């Protein structure tokens, strides 16, 4: 039976976001998949699901641009009259010495990974507050928790997301809106395609569970957070034990 829950996921065209979108749609949630550059991949996900009689909506928007986010949220509200679950997953990474990061690169990172969540949450909240129900999940990173050399702007953007999670959980709890972060360790997606086989082997040796993660591990945590009703303000790090804080 179709769930009446409406889920918007940003950056759903590939990697972690694509797995979350496909799994939730297959489990009968009404899913709106946002993408930016990877239109072909988003359409492929939509048509593969359609072959199984599963419908999802796809919508192009650059989440670093507030006007485009507003169009995305309006599309969701016009279509389903509400958003129950907002998953801020879209993100970029970059490896660079701090001294080599340009002003443009710094701003692009913060805008894409952090300010985007300010836009999506701000535009979604009127509907959630009206319905006295909401679940917001921010996909951050272990690097926001412990910092990463040569990824200072990335780490700052993710630490900012976690601070947003904690602060909003306090502000929005009385409206029955839960806000949590999932902070993945290393997950097998295109984001890590610059790592060599031997880099991956070296990292794997540091992970107590002995393997890098798959998007499915993040999806399972998302599913649990959606169905839960008493967890808010938490940073849940799914990382195989690589980082234990
Ligand atoms: P990925 O495979 O590179 O996918 C990134 C997704 O973000 C793509 O769907 C991309 O959409 C979307 N995106 C990027 N900029 C966007 C923008 N301006 N507007 C809308 N969408 C945008 O990366 P991933 O590994 O799945 O990462 C997903 C999230 O997990 C990110 O926030 C990342 O920081 C976080 N994370 C990943 C890892 C890891 O090891 N993989 C670890 C910790 C945290 P288009 O391709 O359509 O532009």
Tab-separated table of C-alpha atoms in Angstrom, residues 8 16 45 79 87 129 142 158 176 178 203 238:
chain	number	residue	atom	x	y	z
A	8	UNK	CA	12.126	15.199	-0.915
A	16	UNK	CA	24.008	7.748	-1.706
A	45	UNK	CA	16.216	6.020	-12.179
A	79	UNK	CA	2.067	18.185	-6.328
A	87	UNK	CA	16.771	14.831	3.132
A	129	UNK	CA	4.915	23.633	10.938
A	142	UNK	CA	32.854	12.252	9.766
A	158	UNK	CA	29.692	19.573	7.310
A	176	UNK	CA	6.995	17.956	16.298
A	178	UNK	CA	12.747	16.135	14.230
A	203	UNK	CA	41.855	3.217	4.700
A	238	UNK	CA	27.661	5.426	10.055
